[in-house]
Amino acid sequence: MLTTPTAPRVLSREMLDVLIRAGLVAVLAVFCFRIFVPFLNLMVWALILAITLYPLQARLRRRFPGADGSIATLIILVAFGVILVPAYLLGVTIADSIDHVMAVVKSGGFRIPPPAESVASWPLVGQRVYDFWQQAFTNLTGLAHRFAPQFKDAGLAVLGTLTGLGAGLLIFFFALIIAGILMAHGEKGHRSAVLIASRISGPENGVEITDLCTATVRAVAQGVVGIAFIQMVLIGVGFIVMGIPGAGLLALAVLLVGIMQLPATLITVPVIIFVIFTDGANTATIVFSVYIFVAGLADNVLKPLLLGRGVAVPMPVVLIGALGGMVTGGVVGLFIGPVMLAVGYKLFWRWVREQPELERVQEENRP
């Protein structure tokens, strides 16, 4: 008599059921991701802002218990004021700089000074620089027509950058509003984060991973983005008071340089040299030069105070996050990239070091 192989059939049916369920879950996840992905940068930025600003919310809540919504609204309104004033000054100075350049070009009053004879004696490139400079001095219009395609590409690149900045600022304002909503429900949000982390890595690790991510976000947001913003305000105010051409663009360059972990002196030192050469060495230029130079070095004092709080993140990680975020997400990615990469870096090394068997072997081999 032949027997029916019921066990393999049952096993195959169970496996088929599992595959079907997994496929349905995957399809649902893909659809949800496609719906959510247009808002991904907005929500990530809002979450970063909420985590960074929540300690202020908790401090004020001790004095005004039961007013979470009002406190969050007050914090967001103050943040709007702090951001809008520099943004307005930046926009005004950019508009003034563009108007000034257009007026000079239309009037024909822009002239290139003649090159010094010593330029031709520079090693390797001296003669080429001298010839190019001489052509710009004698026939600037012809030189402009010669390099018109390059000027057009550069203008389009600058226009695209300014458009990206405007879009990034608009996204930032929406992110602030969402961050206020998240801060008003901070306790529930923290419990939800612990539940999610516990579900992923186990109940014994949920609280630790949540605290690690929170500390990393605050440390990078305050120690990188915050310091760059403070430097931009300090240096930008000096540029505006001194009447530096393109002060808004230069201040923006200071912000970008600071986020990329490069020294602000790359911007401030050339400006100081320009001011001294154009206005001479008088009391105003000396005071301006000293102030701008010290403001350009302010990150050396602020970094140990802000970045040292919470979790230390290597500067190469922050730099790669800023550059990679800018390439993939534009201006918004420039801010989000360092924070997200720093969180991933800390979680990765926590996972690497969490090896109980390796710790036991190392403990046994110790003398």
Coordinates of C-alpha atoms in Angstrom, one line a residue:
M1 CA 0.0 0.0 0.0
L2 CA 1.3 3.5 -0.9
T3 CA 1.3 6.2 1.8
T4 CA 0.6 9.8 1.0
P5 CA 3.4 12.2 2.0
T6 CA 1.2 14.6 4.0
A7 CA 4.1 16.2 6.0
P8 CA 5.9 17.7 3.0
R9 CA 2.6 19.0 1.6
V10 CA 1.8 20.7 4.9
L11 CA 5.2 22.1 5.1
S12 CA 5.0 23.5 1.6
R13 CA 1.6 25.0 2.3
E14 CA 2.9 26.7 5.4
M15 CA 5.9 28.0 3.5
L16 CA 3.7 29.3 0.7
D17 CA 1.5 31.1 3.3
V18 CA 4.6 32.7 4.8
L19 CA 5.8 33.8 1.4
I20 CA 2.4 35.2 0.5
R21 CA 2.2 37.2 3.8
A22 CA 5.7 38.5 3.4
G23 CA 5.0 39.5 -0.2
L24 CA 1.9 41.4 0.9
V25 CA 3.8 43.1 3.7
A26 CA 6.5 44.1 1.2
V27 CA 4.0 45.5 -1.3
L28 CA 2.3 47.5 1.5
A29 CA 5.7 48.8 2.7
V30 CA 6.7 49.9 -0.8
F31 CA 3.4 51.7 -1.4
C32 CA 3.6 53.4 2.0
F33 CA 7.2 54.5 1.3
R34 CA 6.3 55.9 -2.1
I35 CA 3.5 57.9 -0.5
F36 CA 5.7 59.1 2.3
V37 CA 9.0 59.8 0.4
P38 CA 8.1 63.3 -0.8
F39 CA 7.8 64.4 2.9
L40 CA 10.9 62.4 4.1
N41 CA 13.3 65.4 4.3
L42 CA 10.6 67.5 5.9
M43 CA 9.8 65.0 8.6
V44 CA 13.4 64.1 9.3
W45 CA 14.3 67.8 9.7
A46 CA 11.2 68.3 12.0
L47 CA 12.3 65.4 14.1
I48 CA 15.9 66.8 14.4
L49 CA 14.5 70.2 15.4
A50 CA 12.1 68.7 17.9
I51 CA 14.9 66.6 19.6
T52 CA 17.3 69.6 19.6
L53 CA 14.8 72.1 21.1
Y54 CA 13.0 69.7 23.5
P55 CA 15.3 70.3 26.5
L56 CA 14.2 73.9 26.4
Q57 CA 10.6 72.7 26.4
A58 CA 11.2 70.4 29.4
R59 CA 12.9 73.2 31.3
L60 CA 10.0 75.6 30.8
R61 CA 7.5 72.9 31.6
R62 CA 8.8 72.6 35.1
R63 CA 7.9 76.3 35.7
F64 CA 4.6 76.1 33.8
P65 CA 3.2 72.6 34.2
G66 CA 0.3 71.5 32.0
A67 CA 1.1 74.1 29.3
D68 CA 3.0 71.9 26.8
G69 CA 1.1 73.3 23.8
S70 CA 1.6 77.0 24.8
I71 CA 5.3 76.4 25.6
A72 CA 5.9 74.7 22.2
T73 CA 4.1 77.5 20.4
L74 CA 6.2 80.1 22.2
I75 CA 9.5 78.4 21.4
I76 CA 8.5 78.0 17.7
L77 CA 7.5 81.7 17.5
V78 CA 10.8 82.8 19.0
A79 CA 12.7 80.5 16.6
F80 CA 10.8 82.0 13.7
G81 CA 11.9 85.5 14.8
V82 CA 15.5 84.3 15.2
I83 CA 15.6 82.8 11.7
L84 CA 13.5 85.5 9.9
V85 CA 15.7 88.4 10.8
P86 CA 19.0 87.0 9.4
A87 CA 17.0 85.6 6.4
Y88 CA 15.5 89.1 5.7
L89 CA 18.9 90.8 6.0
L90 CA 20.4 88.1 3.7
G91 CA 17.7 88.6 1.1
V92 CA 18.0 92.4 1.2
T93 CA 21.8 92.3 0.8
I94 CA 21.6 89.8 -2.0
A95 CA 19.1 92.0 -3.8
D96 CA 21.2 95.1 -3.2
S97 CA 24.3 93.3 -4.5
I98 CA 22.5 92.2 -7.7
D99 CA 21.1 95.7 -8.3
H100 CA 24.6 97.2 -7.8
V101 CA 26.2 94.8 -10.2
M102 CA 23.5 95.4 -12.8
A103 CA 23.8 99.2 -12.4
V104 CA 27.6 99.1 -12.8
V105 CA 27.3 96.9 -15.9
K106 CA 24.7 99.0 -17.6
S107 CA 26.6 102.3 -16.9
G108 CA 29.8 100.9 -18.3
G109 CA 31.7 102.2 -15.4
F110 CA 33.3 98.8 -14.5
R111 CA 37.0 98.8 -15.4
I112 CA 39.7 96.3 -14.8
P113 CA 43.0 97.9 -13.6
P114 CA 46.1 97.2 -15.7
P115 CA 48.4 94.4 -14.6
A116 CA 51.7 95.0 -13.1
E117 CA 54.8 94.1 -15.1
S118 CA 55.9 91.8 -12.3
V119 CA 52.9 89.5 -13.0
A120 CA 54.6 88.2 -16.1
S121 CA 57.6 87.0 -14.1
W122 CA 55.5 84.6 -12.0
P123 CA 56.7 81.0 -12.4
L124 CA 54.8 78.7 -14.7
V125 CA 51.6 80.8 -15.2
G126 CA 52.9 84.3 -15.1
Q127 CA 52.8 85.1 -18.8
R128 CA 49.3 83.5 -19.3
V129 CA 47.9 85.5 -16.3
Y130 CA 49.5 88.7 -17.6
D131 CA 48.1 88.2 -21.1
F132 CA 44.6 87.4 -19.8
W133 CA 44.7 90.3 -17.4
Q134 CA 45.9 92.7 -20.2
Q135 CA 43.1 91.6 -22.5
A136 CA 40.6 92.2 -19.7
F137 CA 42.0 95.7 -19.2
T138 CA 42.0 96.6 -22.9
N139 CA 39.0 94.8 -24.2
L140 CA 36.7 93.7 -21.4
T141 CA 33.6 93.4 -23.8
G142 CA 35.4 91.1 -26.2
L143 CA 36.6 88.9 -23.3
A144 CA 33.0 88.8 -21.9
H145 CA 31.7 87.6 -25.3
R146 CA 34.5 85.1 -25.5
F147 CA 33.5 83.5 -22.2
A148 CA 29.8 84.1 -22.5
P149 CA 28.8 80.3 -22.3
Q150 CA 30.9 79.9 -19.1
F151 CA 29.3 83.0 -17.6
K152 CA 25.9 81.7 -18.5
D153 CA 26.5 78.3 -16.9
A154 CA 27.9 80.0 -13.8
G155 CA 24.9 82.3 -13.6
L156 CA 22.5 79.4 -13.9
A157 CA 24.4 77.6 -11.2
V158 CA 24.1 80.6 -8.8
L159 CA 20.4 81.0 -9.7
G160 CA 19.9 77.4 -8.9
T161 CA 21.7 77.7 -5.6
L162 CA 19.6 80.7 -4.6
T163 CA 16.4 78.9 -5.6
G164 CA 17.5 75.9 -3.5
L165 CA 18.1 78.2 -0.6
G166 CA 14.6 79.6 -0.9
A167 CA 13.1 76.2 -1.0
G168 CA 15.2 75.0 1.9
L169 CA 14.2 78.0 4.0
L170 CA 10.5 77.3 3.2
I171 CA 10.9 73.6 4.2
F172 CA 12.7 74.7 7.3
F173 CA 9.7 76.9 8.4
F174 CA 7.3 74.0 7.8
A175 CA 9.6 71.7 9.7
L176 CA 9.6 74.2 12.6
I177 CA 5.8 74.0 12.8
I178 CA 5.8 70.2 12.8
A179 CA 8.6 70.2 15.4
G180 CA 6.4 72.3 17.6
I181 CA 3.6 69.7 17.4
L182 CA 6.1 67.0 18.2
M183 CA 7.4 68.8 21.2
A184 CA 3.9 69.4 22.5
H185 CA 3.6 65.6 22.7
G186 CA 7.2 64.9 23.7
E187 CA 6.5 62.4 26.4
K188 CA 4.3 60.2 24.1
G189 CA 6.9 60.6 21.4
H190 CA 9.7 59.3 23.7
R191 CA 7.6 56.4 24.8
S192 CA 6.9 55.5 21.2
A193 CA 10.6 55.8 20.3
V194 CA 11.4 53.4 23.1
L195 CA 8.8 50.9 22.0
I196 CA 10.0 51.0 18.4
A197 CA 13.7 50.5 19.5
S198 CA 12.7 47.7 21.8
R199 CA 10.8 46.0 19.1
I200 CA 13.8 46.2 16.7
S201 CA 16.7 45.4 19.1
G202 CA 15.0 43.8 22.1
P203 CA 13.4 45.1 25.3
E204 CA 16.8 45.3 27.1
N205 CA 18.3 47.7 24.5
G206 CA 15.3 49.9 23.7
V207 CA 16.0 52.7 26.2
E208 CA 19.7 52.7 25.6
I209 CA 19.4 53.0 21.8
T210 CA 16.8 55.7 22.1
D211 CA 19.0 57.7 24.5
L212 CA 22.0 57.2 22.2
C213 CA 20.2 58.5 19.1
T214 CA 18.8 61.5 21.1
A215 CA 22.2 62.5 22.5
T216 CA 23.8 62.1 19.0
V217 CA 21.2 64.3 17.3
R218 CA 21.5 67.0 19.9
A219 CA 25.3 67.0 19.9
V220 CA 25.7 67.3 16.2
A221 CA 22.8 69.7 15.7
Q222 CA 24.1 72.0 18.4
G223 CA 27.8 71.5 17.8
V224 CA 27.9 71.7 14.0
V225 CA 24.8 73.4 12.6
G226 CA 24.3 75.6 15.7
I227 CA 27.9 76.8 15.7
A228 CA 27.9 77.5 11.9
F229 CA 24.7 79.5 12.3
I230 CA 26.1 81.5 15.2
Q231 CA 29.3 82.3 13.2
M232 CA 27.2 83.3 10.2
V233 CA 25.2 85.8 12.3
L234 CA 28.4 87.2 14.0
I235 CA 30.3 87.6 10.7
G236 CA 27.3 88.6 8.6
V237 CA 26.5 91.5 11.0
G238 CA 30.1 92.8 10.7
F239 CA 29.9 92.5 6.9
I240 CA 26.6 94.4 6.7
V241 CA 27.7 97.2 9.1
M242 CA 30.9 97.7 7.1
G243 CA 29.0 97.7 3.8
I244 CA 30.9 94.8 2.2
P245 CA 29.6 94.1 -1.3
G246 CA 27.7 90.9 -1.4
A247 CA 27.6 90.7 2.4
G248 CA 24.6 88.3 2.4
L249 CA 26.2 85.9 0.0
L250 CA 29.5 86.0 2.0
A251 CA 27.6 85.3 5.2
L252 CA 25.8 82.4 3.5
A253 CA 29.2 81.1 2.4
V254 CA 30.3 81.2 6.1
L255 CA 27.3 79.1 7.1
L256 CA 28.1 76.5 4.4
V257 CA 31.8 76.4 5.2
G258 CA 31.0 76.0 8.9
I259 CA 28.7 73.0 8.3
M260 CA 31.3 71.4 6.1
Q261 CA 33.8 71.7 9.0
L262 CA 36.1 74.1 7.2
P263 CA 37.5 77.2 8.9
A264 CA 35.6 80.4 8.4
T265 CA 38.9 82.2 7.9
L266 CA 38.7 81.0 4.3
I267 CA 36.0 83.7 3.9
T268 CA 37.0 86.3 6.5
V269 CA 40.7 86.7 5.7
P270 CA 40.2 87.6 2.0
V271 CA 37.5 90.1 3.1
I272 CA 39.9 91.7 5.6
I273 CA 42.5 92.0 2.9
F274 CA 40.0 93.6 0.5
V275 CA 38.8 96.1 3.1
I276 CA 42.4 97.2 4.0
F277 CA 43.4 97.5 0.4
T278 CA 40.3 99.5 -0.6
D279 CA 39.7 101.7 2.5
G280 CA 43.3 101.8 4.0
A281 CA 44.4 101.1 7.5
N282 CA 42.3 103.4 9.7
T283 CA 40.5 103.0 13.0
A284 CA 37.3 101.6 11.4
T285 CA 39.1 99.0 9.2
I286 CA 41.3 97.9 12.1
V287 CA 38.4 97.4 14.4
F288 CA 36.5 95.6 11.7
S289 CA 39.4 93.4 10.9
V290 CA 40.0 92.4 14.5
Y291 CA 36.3 91.7 15.1
I292 CA 35.9 89.6 11.9
F293 CA 39.1 87.7 12.5
V294 CA 38.0 86.8 16.1
A295 CA 34.5 85.9 14.9
G296 CA 36.0 83.6 12.4
L297 CA 37.8 81.7 15.1
A298 CA 34.8 81.6 17.5
D299 CA 34.1 77.9 16.5
N300 CA 37.3 77.0 18.4
V301 CA 35.7 78.1 21.6
L302 CA 32.1 77.0 20.9
K303 CA 32.9 73.5 19.7
P304 CA 34.2 72.2 23.1
L305 CA 31.2 73.8 24.8
L306 CA 28.5 72.5 22.4
L307 CA 29.9 69.5 20.6
G308 CA 31.3 68.1 23.7
R309 CA 27.9 67.6 25.2
G310 CA 26.3 64.3 24.7
V311 CA 28.2 62.1 22.2
A312 CA 31.5 62.9 20.5
V313 CA 31.4 62.3 16.8
P314 CA 34.6 62.3 14.6
M315 CA 34.9 65.4 12.4
P316 CA 35.4 63.2 9.2
V317 CA 32.0 61.7 9.8
V318 CA 30.4 65.1 10.0
L319 CA 32.3 66.3 6.9
I320 CA 31.2 63.3 4.8
G321 CA 27.7 63.7 6.0
A322 CA 27.6 67.4 5.0
L323 CA 29.1 66.8 1.6
G324 CA 27.0 63.7 0.9
G325 CA 23.9 65.3 2.1
M326 CA 24.4 68.4 -0.1
V327 CA 25.0 66.2 -3.1
T328 CA 22.0 64.0 -2.6
G329 CA 19.5 66.4 -1.0
G330 CA 20.7 69.9 -1.8
V331 CA 20.6 72.6 0.9
V332 CA 18.3 70.5 3.1
G333 CA 20.6 67.6 2.9
L334 CA 23.5 69.8 3.9
F335 CA 21.9 70.1 7.3
I336 CA 20.3 66.7 7.6
G337 CA 23.3 64.7 6.3
P338 CA 25.7 65.2 9.2
V339 CA 23.0 64.3 11.8
M340 CA 21.8 61.2 10.2
L341 CA 25.3 59.9 9.4
A342 CA 26.4 60.6 12.9
V343 CA 23.4 58.6 14.3
G344 CA 24.2 55.7 12.0
Y345 CA 27.9 55.8 12.9
K346 CA 27.2 55.6 16.7
L347 CA 24.6 52.8 16.2
F348 CA 27.0 50.9 14.0
W349 CA 29.9 51.0 16.6
R350 CA 27.5 50.1 19.4
W351 CA 26.5 47.0 17.4
V352 CA 30.1 46.2 16.7
R353 CA 31.2 46.4 20.3
E354 CA 28.2 44.5 21.6
Q355 CA 29.8 41.0 21.5
P356 CA 29.4 39.2 24.8
E357 CA 31.4 36.2 23.6
L358 CA 34.3 38.4 22.5
E359 CA 34.2 40.2 25.8
R360 CA 34.3 36.9 27.7
V361 CA 37.3 35.7 25.7
Q362 CA 39.2 39.0 26.3
E363 CA 38.4 38.8 30.0
E364 CA 39.8 35.3 30.2
N365 CA 43.0 36.3 28.3
R366 CA 43.8 39.2 30.5
P367 CA 46.9 38.6 32.7

